[in-house]
Amino acid sequence: MLSAYDKTYSRFVNQMILIDQKGEIIDNDCNIFESINGKQIDTIHPFFESLAPLIDREDKEYDFSCVNLNVEGKNHIVDLSFKTFEDDDNALITIHDLTSQYSKYQTVAQLRNNAKVQSEIFSYENELITKKEAFKDNFITNFSHEIRTPINTIGGTAEFLENSNLSQTQLYSLKVIKSTNEKLKYMVNDILDLSKIESGYLSIIENEINLMDELQTIADIYTKKCELKGLTLDCEIDENCPKYLISDKFRLAQVSGNLIGNAIKFTNTGTVTLKVRVVEKNTKMTTLEFLVSDTGIGIEKDKIDSIFDSFYQINNKQANKGAGLGLAIVKRIVEALNGEISVSSTTGKGSTFKIVFPFKISQNRTMETISIQQEKVKDYEHRVLIGETIKKDQVEISKTLNSAGKYYTVIVDNGDDIINQLHRSRFDIILLNLKLPTMDGFDVTRYIRFSELPHLNDIPIIALSGNPSEKEEAYCMKRRMNDYISKPYDKDVLLEKMKNILQKK
Ligand code: ADP
């Protein structure tokens, strides 16, 4: 009974044709052929013509696979066997209809072939892309190196010109050249960095670093930049931070410098804060969290995800000298150091960038923490504003003051900038070249002594004179300057005079 169902619903059940010795079909249960009983086997399909000579052989079995039988316009692919018997004159043909399997197999084979062709095309395209990328990287690297030479030459020549006798207008134009050149330099460095990163050549050089020293350097650089904008830089370092770590100090400085630089750039008033905190620590490893927060313009919610993309800049009114590459580079470096970066921000209130880095702790020094060393980011005792036009003298004075260790210096080269600085930040003393451009030393002193801002009126001023005379010194005192120094400076005299004045104050 089941055989009836088999024939109707199963395509895989054997179908049989029984033929006699003369090749006449005496029985069949075949659904490929219809009404074939009584017909000669070689008349129902040309394939069977080839079987006719085999009928006489005794007890033989012949297998044929993948036979294509086209019957009344329909194609069947079958495995077929032809069997003769020892004690029976009849022969049995068994047909296994595998049409659907073979067509599935064909589809699979076709797909496999397609996949093979696709993968060939893909690898060919890949090869082309790799070649193109290699060319691009090579080009960018060489080009960036080539372009640095003229940039440095422009910078050097501009500095040289600055110290020559230029008019106010010329000095202004020179300032534009210098700042544009600086911007170009940053962009070239960024592009070079990015191309190195993208071509997998970002070098990470790990060594033992003194975390506090590195943070101190960063704090020194960016405190000055903050001061120039009238901002404050706060540094809070967790005392449990291990003192000696294994890391790449240049990349660490690059990453934190970039974030602090952005914080300063996008903040007009208030504070930029760098906090370093221990998240986890054992004898071998520590995870530190670096937070760089500002009280600046903030980032709109829908833009936050894009700021790490290359060449992305939010179209805000903030003067921005960047190229939109800084954060893209930072993100890649952080990832190369196995860290993570994230940002939270509120428009109008400020932003906080968070980096979490794992560090190896330098062995043999595992117990040393920053607190044991009793160190802290340096607080300067006195803030000194220096108004000096001549580069050589600027360098000389700041060297002298830096060597004393307690002075924080801001140098400007014209009278207007002295006034700007005084409006932005607090200073304890001013060293003032009498021959400053825009407002000379006497005008600046008059402005200070008679300013409507009372905290300015008493700031001590030491006059610096390139052409000293008793008469000039007396005149300076009359104009309410506090002391007078002639060039070339005597370091000890300068420090002594400053010390005396500041002590009195
Ligand atoms: P850029 O060279 O423009 O500074 P970055 O990749 O460093 O490029 O930053 C991309 C953009 O993200 C900036 O143009 C700015 O719009 C935004 N951004 C970055 N840092 C801050 C921040 N601290 N406050 C506000 N906006 C920021």
XYZ file of C-alpha atoms and ligand atoms in Angstrom:
532
model
C 0.000 0.000 0.000
C 2.788 2.356 0.880
C 4.313 1.878 -2.512
C 1.416 3.821 -3.960
C 2.263 6.787 -1.762
C 5.953 6.363 -2.498
C 5.352 6.812 -6.172
C 3.210 9.866 -5.679
C 5.140 11.723 -3.049
C 8.725 10.472 -3.112
C 11.044 11.206 -5.957
C 13.863 9.145 -4.552
C 12.287 5.686 -4.488
C 13.615 3.218 -7.047
C 11.477 2.690 -10.072
C 11.686 -0.610 -11.898
C 11.152 -1.953 -15.364
C 11.092 -5.713 -15.921
C 11.887 -6.928 -19.435
C 11.957 -10.367 -20.948
C 14.745 -11.938 -22.944
C 13.481 -10.282 -26.149
C 13.534 -6.856 -24.632
C 9.771 -6.493 -24.202
C 8.586 -4.676 -21.109
C 6.546 -7.092 -19.010
C 6.017 -4.957 -15.926
C 7.003 -1.553 -14.538
C 6.197 0.822 -11.741
C 7.860 3.736 -13.432
C 6.416 7.253 -13.355
C 8.951 8.693 -15.760
C 7.401 6.694 -18.628
C 3.689 6.163 -19.061
C 1.942 3.013 -20.431
C 5.027 1.186 -21.541
C 4.051 -2.398 -20.712
C 4.249 -4.506 -23.880
C 6.613 -2.057 -25.634
C 10.177 -2.874 -26.651
C 12.605 -1.335 -24.167
C 14.752 0.247 -26.948
C 11.701 2.146 -28.247
C 10.936 4.104 -25.081
C 14.240 6.031 -25.052
C 17.383 5.886 -27.199
C 19.509 5.238 -24.084
C 18.022 1.738 -23.772
C 19.138 0.827 -27.313
C 22.626 0.361 -25.882
C 21.294 -2.104 -23.276
C 19.828 -4.577 -25.775
C 23.062 -6.579 -26.274
C 23.405 -7.033 -22.486
C 20.142 -8.957 -22.036
C 21.722 -12.328 -22.912
C 24.398 -12.153 -20.249
C 23.759 -14.069 -17.061
C 23.913 -12.691 -13.542
C 25.441 -9.363 -14.412
C 24.837 -5.884 -13.063
C 25.689 -2.693 -14.892
C 25.500 0.728 -13.222
C 25.106 3.989 -15.099
C 25.110 7.267 -13.222
C 23.874 10.686 -14.152
C 21.916 9.525 -17.200
C 19.929 12.254 -18.862
C 16.472 11.002 -19.947
C 14.393 13.491 -21.858
C 10.847 12.152 -21.872
C 8.050 14.124 -23.474
C 9.869 17.432 -23.074
C 10.770 16.848 -19.410
C 14.329 16.275 -18.366
C 15.168 13.571 -15.818
C 18.609 12.921 -14.448
C 18.780 9.392 -13.103
C 21.160 6.769 -11.783
C 20.281 3.549 -13.511
C 21.226 -0.093 -13.085
C 20.650 -3.004 -15.400
C 20.628 -6.501 -13.863
C 20.416 -10.016 -15.335
C 19.952 -13.168 -13.277
C 21.391 -16.674 -13.201
C 18.163 -18.642 -13.062
C 15.824 -16.097 -14.554
C 15.662 -15.013 -18.223
C 14.162 -11.660 -17.391
C 16.217 -8.539 -16.739
C 15.493 -5.755 -14.301
C 16.149 -2.083 -14.877
C 16.199 -0.004 -11.701
C 15.900 3.724 -12.086
C 16.759 6.165 -9.298
C 15.363 9.582 -10.236
C 17.831 12.134 -8.849
C 16.671 15.102 -10.894
C 16.141 17.394 -7.886
C 19.436 16.391 -6.211
C 21.411 16.905 -9.373
C 19.823 20.280 -9.968
C 20.583 21.255 -6.367
C 24.119 20.025 -6.820
C 24.335 21.997 -10.017
C 23.144 25.125 -8.218
C 25.678 24.561 -5.456
C 28.426 23.952 -7.982
C 27.357 27.059 -9.859
C 27.408 29.094 -6.656
C 30.788 27.701 -5.751
C 32.127 28.623 -9.132
C 30.618 32.087 -8.819
C 32.196 32.461 -5.375
C 35.532 31.377 -6.777
C 35.314 33.913 -9.568
C 34.201 36.601 -7.109
C 37.072 35.847 -4.774
C 39.497 36.048 -7.705
C 38.041 39.440 -8.634
C 38.109 40.498 -4.989
C 41.736 39.555 -4.500
C 42.630 41.295 -7.757
C 40.799 44.432 -6.601
C 42.462 44.125 -3.205
C 45.824 43.983 -4.837
C 44.988 47.116 -6.809
C 43.767 48.906 -3.655
C 46.857 47.848 -1.703
C 49.071 49.120 -4.510
C 47.127 52.375 -4.626
C 47.279 52.761 -0.832
C 51.008 52.040 -0.799
C 51.502 54.658 -3.486
C 49.362 57.160 -1.560
C 51.174 56.516 1.734
C 54.524 56.716 0.067
C 53.547 59.898 -1.681
C 52.188 61.527 1.473
C 55.199 60.533 3.553
C 57.709 61.819 1.002
C 55.693 64.885 0.243
C 55.274 65.727 3.922
C 59.013 65.408 4.456
C 59.736 67.549 1.424
C 57.316 70.248 2.466
C 58.751 70.507 5.969
C 62.018 71.981 4.737
C 60.478 75.092 3.127
C 58.131 75.489 6.095
C 61.042 75.495 8.508
C 62.906 77.924 6.269
C 59.933 80.303 6.240
C 59.694 80.033 10.055
C 63.409 80.675 10.537
C 63.477 83.604 8.133
C 60.409 85.138 9.768
C 62.126 84.968 13.162
C 65.198 86.565 11.671
C 63.133 89.364 10.112
C 61.294 89.917 13.374
C 64.517 91.024 14.984
C 65.344 93.487 12.233
C 64.140 97.041 12.137
C 60.579 96.683 10.857
C 57.736 99.143 10.841
C 54.486 98.409 12.669
C 52.698 97.373 9.461
C 55.557 95.138 8.422
C 55.588 93.536 11.867
C 51.875 92.869 11.600
C 52.299 91.245 8.166
C 55.140 89.176 9.531
C 52.897 87.991 12.357
C 50.376 86.786 9.778
C 53.099 84.928 7.870
C 54.329 83.319 11.086
C 50.943 82.160 12.294
C 49.935 80.831 8.859
C 53.222 78.994 8.647
C 52.657 77.514 12.105
C 49.235 76.284 11.020
C 50.735 74.727 7.895
C 53.370 72.999 10.020
C 50.715 71.475 12.313
C 48.677 70.308 9.348
C 51.625 68.646 7.661
C 52.561 66.906 10.904
C 48.968 65.733 11.355
C 48.765 64.419 7.801
C 52.059 62.630 8.204
C 50.898 61.079 11.461
C 47.611 59.964 9.983
C 49.247 58.451 6.926
C 51.672 56.570 9.171
C 48.808 55.281 11.279
C 46.734 54.231 8.294
C 49.586 52.380 6.682
C 50.309 50.599 9.975
C 53.605 52.364 10.593
C 52.643 54.108 13.805
C 55.589 53.415 16.028
C 55.015 52.920 19.721
C 58.269 53.055 21.633
C 57.790 51.941 25.208
C 60.259 52.808 27.932
C 60.241 53.481 31.614
C 58.678 56.880 32.199
C 58.397 59.034 35.289
C 54.705 59.868 35.146
C 55.034 62.979 37.291
C 57.835 64.388 35.115
C 55.793 63.853 31.990
C 52.718 65.480 33.510
C 54.837 68.349 34.776
C 56.143 69.014 31.262
C 52.616 68.967 29.864
C 51.402 71.247 32.665
C 54.266 73.722 32.022
C 53.511 73.994 28.318
C 49.779 74.315 28.642
C 49.749 76.574 31.707
C 51.441 79.168 29.536
C 48.931 78.681 26.740
C 46.068 78.974 29.216
C 47.510 82.154 30.642
C 47.690 83.721 27.216
C 43.931 83.217 26.929
C 43.183 84.218 30.495
C 42.258 80.652 31.478
C 43.417 78.559 34.406
C 44.875 75.071 34.067
C 44.183 72.802 37.033
C 46.006 69.509 37.407
C 44.795 66.907 39.877
C 46.901 63.781 40.058
C 45.822 60.823 42.188
C 48.534 60.217 44.781
C 48.225 56.476 44.315
C 49.428 56.642 40.716
C 52.552 54.514 40.346
C 55.495 56.802 39.778
C 57.291 54.704 37.175
C 55.369 53.199 34.276
C 56.185 51.584 30.974
C 54.774 53.660 28.142
C 55.527 55.735 25.081
C 56.053 59.191 26.558
C 55.859 60.995 23.224
C 52.532 59.439 22.302
C 51.218 60.060 25.809
C 52.214 63.718 25.546
C 50.784 63.927 22.020
C 47.420 62.569 23.139
C 47.069 64.622 26.323
C 48.520 67.692 24.622
C 46.004 67.438 21.832
C 43.049 67.167 24.198
C 44.278 69.998 26.439
C 45.070 72.097 23.339
C 41.501 71.587 22.075
C 40.087 72.372 25.516
C 41.974 75.689 25.506
C 41.025 76.394 21.907
C 37.313 75.887 22.488
C 37.098 77.653 25.868
C 36.806 81.398 26.258
C 36.544 81.763 30.008
C 37.101 79.532 32.995
C 39.193 76.476 33.602
C 40.774 73.572 31.815
C 41.341 70.600 34.096
C 43.564 67.558 33.752
C 42.767 64.803 36.236
C 44.637 61.528 36.437
C 43.086 58.792 38.568
C 43.919 55.163 39.349
C 41.114 52.866 38.203
C 42.845 49.581 38.988
C 46.254 48.603 40.279
C 48.190 45.456 41.140
C 51.913 44.862 41.404
C 52.382 44.517 37.667
C 49.715 46.558 35.978
C 47.670 49.659 36.519
C 44.800 51.241 34.656
C 44.764 55.021 34.729
C 41.990 57.365 33.728
C 42.913 60.716 32.171
C 40.141 63.308 32.182
C 40.508 66.549 30.266
C 37.601 68.882 31.057
C 36.848 72.421 30.034
C 34.259 75.087 30.638
C 34.037 75.911 26.943
C 31.523 75.983 24.136
C 30.721 72.256 24.321
C 29.720 69.939 21.489
C 26.206 69.401 20.176
C 24.795 65.937 20.855
C 24.282 65.004 17.204
C 27.883 65.943 16.339
C 29.589 64.086 19.142
C 29.961 60.800 17.247
C 31.591 62.487 14.261
C 34.337 64.439 16.006
C 36.750 61.500 15.852
C 36.426 61.310 12.048
C 39.279 62.633 9.903
C 38.866 66.189 8.616
C 35.738 66.717 10.707
C 35.206 70.152 12.207
C 32.042 71.512 13.696
C 31.061 74.644 11.921
C 31.212 76.925 14.930
C 32.329 80.514 15.240
C 35.402 79.595 17.245
C 38.633 80.602 15.543
C 40.100 77.206 14.718
C 43.520 76.727 13.244
C 43.204 72.954 13.050
C 42.408 70.720 10.116
C 40.006 68.407 11.900
C 42.627 65.676 12.181
C 43.643 65.976 15.836
C 41.002 63.763 17.395
C 41.175 61.190 14.580
C 44.877 60.829 15.358
C 44.311 60.812 19.120
C 41.759 58.007 18.808
C 44.070 55.848 16.743
C 47.029 56.392 19.065
C 44.878 55.615 22.108
C 43.777 52.379 20.447
C 47.374 51.513 19.553
C 48.174 51.901 23.266
C 45.258 49.558 24.078
C 43.243 52.387 25.575
C 39.762 53.745 25.063
C 38.564 57.280 24.524
C 35.119 58.743 25.095
C 33.580 62.179 25.416
C 30.672 63.800 27.181
C 29.620 67.363 26.599
C 26.928 69.961 27.158
C 26.656 72.855 24.747
C 27.501 76.119 26.403
C 28.875 74.402 29.510
C 31.888 72.404 28.421
C 33.264 69.024 27.488
C 35.083 66.176 29.164
C 37.282 63.780 27.229
C 38.080 60.549 29.037
C 40.915 58.175 28.176
C 41.462 54.924 30.006
C 44.892 53.358 29.508
C 46.370 50.138 30.848
C 50.038 50.502 31.854
C 52.700 48.066 32.932
C 54.313 49.208 36.165
C 58.071 49.406 35.962
C 59.426 46.422 37.896
C 61.675 47.026 40.942
C 59.792 50.255 41.387
C 56.372 48.786 41.941
C 55.906 50.339 45.360
C 56.781 53.869 44.426
C 53.759 56.100 44.101
C 53.613 59.769 43.445
C 52.629 60.477 47.070
C 55.748 58.742 48.441
C 57.829 61.166 46.459
C 55.808 64.033 47.919
C 55.706 65.650 44.532
C 53.085 67.822 43.038
C 52.688 69.812 39.861
C 54.793 72.878 40.460
C 53.205 76.047 41.798
C 55.183 79.069 40.772
C 55.713 81.682 43.454
C 55.600 84.675 41.161
C 54.150 85.478 37.782
C 56.310 87.752 35.667
C 55.218 89.645 32.562
C 58.125 90.541 30.296
C 57.800 93.217 27.627
C 60.861 92.824 25.424
C 61.272 93.161 21.662
C 64.681 91.640 21.160
C 64.627 87.874 20.863
C 68.088 87.394 22.303
C 67.152 89.378 25.393
C 63.847 87.506 25.721
C 65.749 84.224 25.776
C 68.321 85.589 28.189
C 65.769 86.872 30.690
C 63.561 83.801 30.630
C 66.623 81.550 31.069
C 67.679 83.575 34.088
C 64.212 83.488 35.626
C 63.642 79.804 34.855
C 66.924 78.904 36.506
C 65.677 80.589 39.689
C 62.841 78.032 39.627
C 60.091 80.136 41.157
C 59.085 82.452 38.341
C 56.408 81.786 35.790
C 57.046 83.985 32.747
C 54.913 85.365 29.920
C 56.800 87.235 27.201
C 55.263 89.757 24.814
C 56.938 92.074 22.359
C 54.761 95.185 22.275
C 52.912 97.563 24.540
C 49.405 96.587 23.391
C 50.039 92.964 24.296
C 51.180 93.965 27.785
C 47.829 95.642 28.373
C 46.001 92.605 26.908
C 47.887 90.273 29.219
C 47.158 92.389 32.273
C 43.463 92.230 31.487
C 43.561 88.466 31.169
C 45.749 87.322 34.053
C 47.272 88.326 37.332
C 50.976 89.291 37.384
C 53.256 90.037 40.325
C 55.873 92.072 38.474
C 56.570 93.507 35.027
C 59.949 93.743 33.301
C 59.497 96.495 30.765
C 61.709 97.482 27.850
C 61.351 101.243 27.538
C 61.442 101.110 23.732
C 58.468 98.879 23.019
C 56.491 99.236 19.809
C 52.796 100.317 19.803
C 53.018 101.772 23.359
C 56.449 102.479 24.745
C 57.475 101.721 28.327
C 56.421 105.150 29.599
C 52.956 104.929 28.025
C 52.469 101.430 29.418
C 53.501 102.623 32.902
C 51.106 105.573 32.707
C 48.288 103.240 31.693
C 49.025 100.907 34.600
C 49.408 103.543 37.282
C 46.228 105.344 36.277
C 44.157 102.311 35.251
C 40.564 102.093 36.436
C 41.360 98.554 37.554
C 42.894 99.140 40.984
C 44.724 95.793 41.108
C 46.868 96.997 38.197
C 47.955 100.282 39.763
C 50.514 98.848 42.174
C 52.149 96.178 40.034
C 55.916 96.683 40.378
C 57.656 97.649 37.154
C 61.367 97.291 36.441
C 62.495 99.339 33.453
C 64.908 97.701 30.993
C 67.027 100.150 29.101
C 69.236 99.572 26.094
C 70.602 103.071 26.295
C 71.067 103.717 29.995
C 71.708 107.076 31.554
C 71.252 108.632 34.978
C 68.834 111.089 33.484
C 66.667 108.279 32.030
C 66.750 106.373 35.304
C 65.623 109.446 37.220
C 62.864 110.027 34.703
C 61.674 106.404 35.097
C 61.487 106.821 38.860
C 59.590 110.040 38.412
C 57.100 108.175 36.210
C 56.557 105.734 39.116
C 58.539 102.772 37.868
C 60.059 100.774 40.718
C 63.547 100.078 39.442
C 65.841 100.426 36.477
C 68.217 97.929 34.811
C 70.599 98.574 31.973
C 71.479 96.202 29.191
C 73.376 93.906 28.938
C 71.715 92.434 31.984
C 73.629 91.178 34.911
C 71.726 88.038 35.957
C 72.423 88.423 39.654
C 71.455 92.072 39.670
C 68.203 91.272 37.893
C 67.297 88.483 40.335
C 68.317 90.535 43.354
C 66.250 93.523 42.299
C 63.225 91.362 41.602
C 63.593 89.619 44.935
C 63.782 92.904 46.852
C 60.774 94.369 45.140
C 58.655 91.259 45.534
C 59.595 90.925 49.201
C 58.489 94.495 49.873
C 55.252 93.799 48.063
P 40.604 70.531 15.043
O 41.887 70.535 14.326
O 39.504 71.225 14.338
O 40.715 70.928 16.477
P 39.977 67.945 16.089
O 39.940 66.632 15.402
O 40.938 68.109 17.193
O 40.205 69.003 14.960
O 38.523 68.270 16.615
C 37.418 68.097 15.744
C 36.309 69.036 16.133
O 35.757 68.615 17.389
C 36.760 70.463 16.346
O 36.789 71.193 15.142
C 35.695 70.998 17.295
O 34.581 71.414 16.579
C 35.324 69.753 18.117
N 36.006 69.759 19.445
C 37.122 69.080 19.783
N 37.452 69.291 21.082
C 36.529 70.141 21.573
C 36.305 70.758 22.861
N 37.120 70.529 23.907
N 35.231 71.577 22.983
C 34.403 71.807 21.942
N 34.547 71.265 20.707
C 35.591 70.442 20.519
